[in-house]
Amino acid sequence: MSSHALFNVDVEANSLALLLKHPDTWGDFHFTDRADYSEAHRPIYEHIALQLNATPPGSVAPLLLSERMKGAGVSQLLGGFEPYEYINGLTNRYVEKQQAANHARELKRLRVRREQITRLGSAQAELLATPNISFEEMKKLKAQALEAKKNK
């Protein structure tokens, strides 16, 4: 299983939909960055972030966003959709504004998990085999893997 499997495109899409529909939730995503998103969603996140970090921050219009993405060389997104079609589809998702912080935390949790797996090397297969492993169990596996490397 690749690290790509450790991305959750539904959480990413819901997060992007929240930012498109409720730009005022940007504060909940202040600690996320491009590495929290899969390659498929990174260009959308980057362009939304540029818009929302502008002074003064404004709303994110799907047509303007898609035109900026095309201008930056992004012609297709996930599923082979044109930028406007995909972004417009995101705006049609049902997302609850109050869930923004939960989505942001989940993006970060998945990123930490990917980073831990990368560092663990030999424990990677065991972590991938148990997708609901707790953070404490991850730390224990990491310590065991590090101890095993010391004893070699």
JSON list of C-alpha atoms in Angstrom, two decimals:
[
{"chain": "A", "resi": 1, "resn": "MET", "atom": "CA", "xyz": [0.00, 0.00, 0.00]},
{"chain": "A", "resi": 2, "resn": "SER", "atom": "CA", "xyz": [1.44, 3.39, -0.94]},
{"chain": "A", "resi": 3, "resn": "SER", "atom": "CA", "xyz": [1.35, 6.60, 1.07]},
{"chain": "A", "resi": 4, "resn": "HIS", "atom": "CA", "xyz": [-1.27, 7.77, -1.45]},
{"chain": "A", "resi": 5, "resn": "ALA", "atom": "CA", "xyz": [-3.68, 5.41, 0.29]},
{"chain": "A", "resi": 6, "resn": "LEU", "atom": "CA", "xyz": [-3.14, 7.39, 3.48]},
{"chain": "A", "resi": 7, "resn": "PHE", "atom": "CA", "xyz": [-4.85, 10.44, 2.03]},
{"chain": "A", "resi": 8, "resn": "ASN", "atom": "CA", "xyz": [-8.58, 10.77, 2.46]},
{"chain": "A", "resi": 9, "resn": "VAL", "atom": "CA", "xyz": [-9.94, 12.46, -0.66]},
{"chain": "A", "resi": 10, "resn": "ASP", "atom": "CA", "xyz": [-13.41, 12.80, 0.90]},
{"chain": "A", "resi": 11, "resn": "VAL", "atom": "CA", "xyz": [-12.04, 14.76, 3.86]},
{"chain": "A", "resi": 12, "resn": "GLU", "atom": "CA", "xyz": [-9.94, 16.83, 1.44]},
{"chain": "A", "resi": 13, "resn": "ALA", "atom": "CA", "xyz": [-12.92, 17.51, -0.82]},
{"chain": "A", "resi": 14, "resn": "ASN", "atom": "CA", "xyz": [-15.11, 18.46, 2.15]},
{"chain": "A", "resi": 15, "resn": "SER", "atom": "CA", "xyz": [-12.38, 20.77, 3.44]},
{"chain": "A", "resi": 16, "resn": "LEU", "atom": "CA", "xyz": [-12.09, 22.46, 0.06]},
{"chain": "A", "resi": 17, "resn": "ALA", "atom": "CA", "xyz": [-15.88, 22.73, -0.18]},
{"chain": "A", "resi": 18, "resn": "LEU", "atom": "CA", "xyz": [-15.94, 24.40, 3.24]},
{"chain": "A", "resi": 19, "resn": "LEU", "atom": "CA", "xyz": [-13.33, 26.93, 2.15]},
{"chain": "A", "resi": 20, "resn": "LEU", "atom": "CA", "xyz": [-15.22, 27.64, -1.06]},
{"chain": "A", "resi": 21, "resn": "LYS", "atom": "CA", "xyz": [-18.65, 27.95, 0.54]},
{"chain": "A", "resi": 22, "resn": "HIS", "atom": "CA", "xyz": [-17.59, 29.43, 3.88]},
{"chain": "A", "resi": 23, "resn": "PRO", "atom": "CA", "xyz": [-14.35, 31.39, 3.43]},
{"chain": "A", "resi": 24, "resn": "ASP", "atom": "CA", "xyz": [-14.64, 32.57, 7.03]},
{"chain": "A", "resi": 25, "resn": "THR", "atom": "CA", "xyz": [-13.63, 29.02, 8.11]},
{"chain": "A", "resi": 26, "resn": "TRP", "atom": "CA", "xyz": [-10.09, 29.74, 6.82]},
{"chain": "A", "resi": 27, "resn": "GLY", "atom": "CA", "xyz": [-9.03, 30.29, 10.45]},
{"chain": "A", "resi": 28, "resn": "ASP", "atom": "CA", "xyz": [-9.82, 26.64, 11.21]},
{"chain": "A", "resi": 29, "resn": "PHE", "atom": "CA", "xyz": [-7.41, 25.60, 8.46]},
{"chain": "A", "resi": 30, "resn": "HIS", "atom": "CA", "xyz": [-4.60, 28.00, 9.43]},
{"chain": "A", "resi": 31, "resn": "PHE", "atom": "CA", "xyz": [-2.28, 25.15, 10.41]},
{"chain": "A", "resi": 32, "resn": "THR", "atom": "CA", "xyz": [-2.83, 23.09, 7.26]},
{"chain": "A", "resi": 33, "resn": "ASP", "atom": "CA", "xyz": [-0.68, 23.39, 4.17]},
{"chain": "A", "resi": 34, "resn": "ARG", "atom": "CA", "xyz": [-0.22, 21.86, 0.75]},
{"chain": "A", "resi": 35, "resn": "ALA", "atom": "CA", "xyz": [1.37, 18.68, 2.17]},
{"chain": "A", "resi": 36, "resn": "ASP", "atom": "CA", "xyz": [-1.91, 17.86, 3.91]},
{"chain": "A", "resi": 37, "resn": "TYR", "atom": "CA", "xyz": [-3.59, 17.34, 0.53]},
{"chain": "A", "resi": 38, "resn": "SER", "atom": "CA", "xyz": [-3.06, 14.66, -2.09]},
{"chain": "A", "resi": 39, "resn": "GLU", "atom": "CA", "xyz": [-1.58, 15.62, -5.45]},
{"chain": "A", "resi": 40, "resn": "ALA", "atom": "CA", "xyz": [-5.11, 15.66, -6.88]},
{"chain": "A", "resi": 41, "resn": "HIS", "atom": "CA", "xyz": [-6.31, 18.41, -4.53]},
{"chain": "A", "resi": 42, "resn": "ARG", "atom": "CA", "xyz": [-3.10, 20.38, -3.98]},
{"chain": "A", "resi": 43, "resn": "PRO", "atom": "CA", "xyz": [-3.61, 22.84, -6.86]},
{"chain": "A", "resi": 44, "resn": "ILE", "atom": "CA", "xyz": [-7.10, 23.73, -5.63]},
{"chain": "A", "resi": 45, "resn": "TYR", "atom": "CA", "xyz": [-5.90, 24.22, -2.06]},
{"chain": "A", "resi": 46, "resn": "GLU", "atom": "CA", "xyz": [-2.97, 26.37, -3.21]},
{"chain": "A", "resi": 47, "resn": "HIS", "atom": "CA", "xyz": [-5.18, 28.68, -5.26]},
{"chain": "A", "resi": 48, "resn": "ILE", "atom": "CA", "xyz": [-7.81, 28.95, -2.52]},
{"chain": "A", "resi": 49, "resn": "ALA", "atom": "CA", "xyz": [-5.06, 29.74, 0.00]},
{"chain": "A", "resi": 50, "resn": "LEU", "atom": "CA", "xyz": [-3.66, 32.45, -2.27]},
{"chain": "A", "resi": 51, "resn": "GLN", "atom": "CA", "xyz": [-7.08, 34.04, -2.52]},
{"chain": "A", "resi": 52, "resn": "LEU", "atom": "CA", "xyz": [-7.90, 33.79, 1.18]},
{"chain": "A", "resi": 53, "resn": "ASN", "atom": "CA", "xyz": [-4.47, 35.08, 2.23]},
{"chain": "A", "resi": 54, "resn": "ALA", "atom": "CA", "xyz": [-4.94, 38.15, 0.04]},
{"chain": "A", "resi": 55, "resn": "THR", "atom": "CA", "xyz": [-5.48, 41.49, 1.72]},
{"chain": "A", "resi": 56, "resn": "PRO", "atom": "CA", "xyz": [-8.33, 42.02, 2.25]},
{"chain": "A", "resi": 57, "resn": "PRO", "atom": "CA", "xyz": [-9.45, 38.40, 2.20]},
{"chain": "A", "resi": 58, "resn": "GLY", "atom": "CA", "xyz": [-12.36, 37.76, -0.05]},
{"chain": "A", "resi": 59, "resn": "SER", "atom": "CA", "xyz": [-14.67, 35.07, -1.18]},
{"chain": "A", "resi": 60, "resn": "VAL", "atom": "CA", "xyz": [-13.53, 32.42, -3.60]},
{"chain": "A", "resi": 61, "resn": "ALA", "atom": "CA", "xyz": [-15.49, 32.49, -6.85]},
{"chain": "A", "resi": 62, "resn": "PRO", "atom": "CA", "xyz": [-15.34, 29.09, -8.63]},
{"chain": "A", "resi": 63, "resn": "LEU", "atom": "CA", "xyz": [-15.06, 30.62, -12.10]},
{"chain": "A", "resi": 64, "resn": "LEU", "atom": "CA", "xyz": [-12.25, 32.99, -11.11]},
{"chain": "A", "resi": 65, "resn": "LEU", "atom": "CA", "xyz": [-10.47, 30.21, -9.23]},
{"chain": "A", "resi": 66, "resn": "SER", "atom": "CA", "xyz": [-10.70, 27.84, -12.19]},
{"chain": "A", "resi": 67, "resn": "GLU", "atom": "CA", "xyz": [-9.45, 30.51, -14.61]},
{"chain": "A", "resi": 68, "resn": "ARG", "atom": "CA", "xyz": [-6.45, 31.21, -12.35]},
{"chain": "A", "resi": 69, "resn": "MET", "atom": "CA", "xyz": [-5.71, 27.51, -12.21]},
{"chain": "A", "resi": 70, "resn": "LYS", "atom": "CA", "xyz": [-5.89, 27.20, -15.99]},
{"chain": "A", "resi": 71, "resn": "GLY", "atom": "CA", "xyz": [-3.56, 30.19, -16.26]},
{"chain": "A", "resi": 72, "resn": "ALA", "atom": "CA", "xyz": [-1.13, 28.36, -13.99]},
{"chain": "A", "resi": 73, "resn": "GLY", "atom": "CA", "xyz": [-1.22, 25.32, -16.29]},
{"chain": "A", "resi": 74, "resn": "VAL", "atom": "CA", "xyz": [-3.73, 23.15, -14.41]},
{"chain": "A", "resi": 75, "resn": "SER", "atom": "CA", "xyz": [-6.02, 21.81, -17.12]},
{"chain": "A", "resi": 76, "resn": "GLN", "atom": "CA", "xyz": [-7.42, 18.67, -15.46]},
{"chain": "A", "resi": 77, "resn": "LEU", "atom": "CA", "xyz": [-8.25, 17.65, -11.93]},
{"chain": "A", "resi": 78, "resn": "LEU", "atom": "CA", "xyz": [-9.29, 14.45, -10.20]},
{"chain": "A", "resi": 79, "resn": "GLY", "atom": "CA", "xyz": [-11.29, 12.23, -12.55]},
{"chain": "A", "resi": 80, "resn": "GLY", "atom": "CA", "xyz": [-10.18, 14.17, -15.64]},
{"chain": "A", "resi": 81, "resn": "PHE", "atom": "CA", "xyz": [-12.56, 17.05, -14.94]},
{"chain": "A", "resi": 82, "resn": "GLU", "atom": "CA", "xyz": [-11.90, 20.59, -16.10]},
{"chain": "A", "resi": 83, "resn": "PRO", "atom": "CA", "xyz": [-11.10, 22.86, -13.14]},
{"chain": "A", "resi": 84, "resn": "TYR", "atom": "CA", "xyz": [-14.43, 24.71, -13.25]},
{"chain": "A", "resi": 85, "resn": "GLU", "atom": "CA", "xyz": [-16.46, 21.48, -13.39]},
{"chain": "A", "resi": 86, "resn": "TYR", "atom": "CA", "xyz": [-14.62, 19.96, -10.45]},
{"chain": "A", "resi": 87, "resn": "ILE", "atom": "CA", "xyz": [-14.66, 23.13, -8.33]},
{"chain": "A", "resi": 88, "resn": "ASN", "atom": "CA", "xyz": [-18.34, 23.66, -9.08]},
{"chain": "A", "resi": 89, "resn": "GLY", "atom": "CA", "xyz": [-18.95, 20.08, -7.96]},
{"chain": "A", "resi": 90, "resn": "LEU", "atom": "CA", "xyz": [-17.18, 20.84, -4.68]},
{"chain": "A", "resi": 91, "resn": "THR", "atom": "CA", "xyz": [-19.52, 23.78, -4.08]},
{"chain": "A", "resi": 92, "resn": "ASN", "atom": "CA", "xyz": [-22.47, 21.40, -4.46]},
{"chain": "A", "resi": 93, "resn": "ARG", "atom": "CA", "xyz": [-21.28, 19.18, -1.60]},
{"chain": "A", "resi": 94, "resn": "TYR", "atom": "CA", "xyz": [-23.22, 19.29, 1.61]},
{"chain": "A", "resi": 95, "resn": "VAL", "atom": "CA", "xyz": [-20.82, 20.43, 4.32]},
{"chain": "A", "resi": 96, "resn": "GLU", "atom": "CA", "xyz": [-21.54, 21.78, 7.77]},
{"chain": "A", "resi": 97, "resn": "LYS", "atom": "CA", "xyz": [-19.65, 24.92, 8.65]},
{"chain": "A", "resi": 98, "resn": "GLN", "atom": "CA", "xyz": [-19.19, 23.82, 12.26]},
{"chain": "A", "resi": 99, "resn": "GLN", "atom": "CA", "xyz": [-17.25, 20.75, 11.07]},
{"chain": "A", "resi": 100, "resn": "ALA", "atom": "CA", "xyz": [-14.37, 22.84, 9.66]},
{"chain": "A", "resi": 101, "resn": "ALA", "atom": "CA", "xyz": [-12.08, 22.32, 12.67]},
{"chain": "A", "resi": 102, "resn": "ASN", "atom": "CA", "xyz": [-12.74, 18.57, 12.61]},
{"chain": "A", "resi": 103, "resn": "HIS", "atom": "CA", "xyz": [-11.81, 18.34, 8.92]},
{"chain": "A", "resi": 104, "resn": "ALA", "atom": "CA", "xyz": [-8.65, 20.38, 9.51]},
{"chain": "A", "resi": 105, "resn": "ARG", "atom": "CA", "xyz": [-7.63, 18.11, 12.41]},
{"chain": "A", "resi": 106, "resn": "GLU", "atom": "CA", "xyz": [-8.26, 14.99, 10.30]},
{"chain": "A", "resi": 107, "resn": "LEU", "atom": "CA", "xyz": [-6.08, 16.36, 7.48]},
{"chain": "A", "resi": 108, "resn": "LYS", "atom": "CA", "xyz": [-3.30, 16.97, 9.98]},
{"chain": "A", "resi": 109, "resn": "ARG", "atom": "CA", "xyz": [-3.76, 13.56, 11.64]},
{"chain": "A", "resi": 110, "resn": "LEU", "atom": "CA", "xyz": [-3.38, 11.82, 8.29]},
{"chain": "A", "resi": 111, "resn": "ARG", "atom": "CA", "xyz": [-0.26, 13.84, 7.53]},
{"chain": "A", "resi": 112, "resn": "VAL", "atom": "CA", "xyz": [1.31, 12.94, 10.87]},
{"chain": "A", "resi": 113, "resn": "ARG", "atom": "CA", "xyz": [0.48, 9.30, 10.16]},
{"chain": "A", "resi": 114, "resn": "ARG", "atom": "CA", "xyz": [2.16, 9.46, 6.73]},
{"chain": "A", "resi": 115, "resn": "GLU", "atom": "CA", "xyz": [5.25, 11.05, 8.29]},
{"chain": "A", "resi": 116, "resn": "GLN", "atom": "CA", "xyz": [5.38, 8.44, 11.04]},
{"chain": "A", "resi": 117, "resn": "ILE", "atom": "CA", "xyz": [5.12, 5.61, 8.52]},
{"chain": "A", "resi": 118, "resn": "THR", "atom": "CA", "xyz": [7.91, 7.12, 6.45]},
{"chain": "A", "resi": 119, "resn": "ARG", "atom": "CA", "xyz": [10.14, 7.28, 9.52]},
{"chain": "A", "resi": 120, "resn": "LEU", "atom": "CA", "xyz": [9.32, 3.84, 10.80]},
{"chain": "A", "resi": 121, "resn": "GLY", "atom": "CA", "xyz": [10.56, 1.84, 7.84]},
{"chain": "A", "resi": 122, "resn": "SER", "atom": "CA", "xyz": [10.30, -1.72, 9.17]},
{"chain": "A", "resi": 123, "resn": "ALA", "atom": "CA", "xyz": [7.11, -1.04, 11.13]},
{"chain": "A", "resi": 124, "resn": "GLN", "atom": "CA", "xyz": [5.38, 0.34, 8.01]},
{"chain": "A", "resi": 125, "resn": "ALA", "atom": "CA", "xyz": [3.66, -2.88, 7.03]},
{"chain": "A", "resi": 126, "resn": "GLU", "atom": "CA", "xyz": [2.22, -3.38, 10.50]},
{"chain": "A", "resi": 127, "resn": "LEU", "atom": "CA", "xyz": [0.88, 0.18, 10.63]},
{"chain": "A", "resi": 128, "resn": "LEU", "atom": "CA", "xyz": [-0.70, -0.11, 7.21]},
{"chain": "A", "resi": 129, "resn": "ALA", "atom": "CA", "xyz": [-2.32, -3.38, 8.22]},
{"chain": "A", "resi": 130, "resn": "THR", "atom": "CA", "xyz": [-4.04, -1.69, 11.17]},
{"chain": "A", "resi": 131, "resn": "PRO", "atom": "CA", "xyz": [-5.65, 1.53, 9.88]},
{"chain": "A", "resi": 132, "resn": "ASN", "atom": "CA", "xyz": [-7.40, 2.37, 13.16]},
{"chain": "A", "resi": 133, "resn": "ILE", "atom": "CA", "xyz": [-4.28, 2.19, 15.30]},
{"chain": "A", "resi": 134, "resn": "SER", "atom": "CA", "xyz": [-4.11, 4.85, 18.00]},
{"chain": "A", "resi": 135, "resn": "PHE", "atom": "CA", "xyz": [-1.39, 7.45, 18.25]},
{"chain": "A", "resi": 136, "resn": "GLU", "atom": "CA", "xyz": [-0.10, 5.80, 21.43]},
{"chain": "A", "resi": 137, "resn": "GLU", "atom": "CA", "xyz": [0.18, 2.45, 19.66]},
{"chain": "A", "resi": 138, "resn": "MET", "atom": "CA", "xyz": [2.02, 4.18, 16.79]},
{"chain": "A", "resi": 139, "resn": "LYS", "atom": "CA", "xyz": [4.52, 5.64, 19.26]},
{"chain": "A", "resi": 140, "resn": "LYS", "atom": "CA", "xyz": [5.02, 2.21, 20.83]},
{"chain": "A", "resi": 141, "resn": "LEU", "atom": "CA", "xyz": [5.69, 0.62, 17.41]},
{"chain": "A", "resi": 142, "resn": "LYS", "atom": "CA", "xyz": [8.12, 3.41, 16.56]},
{"chain": "A", "resi": 143, "resn": "ALA", "atom": "CA", "xyz": [10.02, 2.87, 19.80]},
{"chain": "A", "resi": 144, "resn": "GLN", "atom": "CA", "xyz": [10.19, -0.87, 19.12]},
{"chain": "A", "resi": 145, "resn": "ALA", "atom": "CA", "xyz": [11.47, -0.28, 15.58]},
{"chain": "A", "resi": 146, "resn": "LEU", "atom": "CA", "xyz": [14.12, 2.15, 16.83]},
{"chain": "A", "resi": 147, "resn": "GLU", "atom": "CA", "xyz": [15.18, -0.28, 19.56]},
{"chain": "A", "resi": 148, "resn": "ALA", "atom": "CA", "xyz": [15.47, -3.09, 17.02]},
{"chain": "A", "resi": 149, "resn": "LYS", "atom": "CA", "xyz": [17.72, -0.89, 14.84]},
{"chain": "A", "resi": 150, "resn": "LYS", "atom": "CA", "xyz": [19.95, -0.11, 17.84]},
{"chain": "A", "resi": 151, "resn": "ASN", "atom": "CA", "xyz": [20.37, -3.79, 18.66]},
{"chain": "A", "resi": 152, "resn": "LYS", "atom": "CA", "xyz": [21.53, -4.70, 15.13]}
]
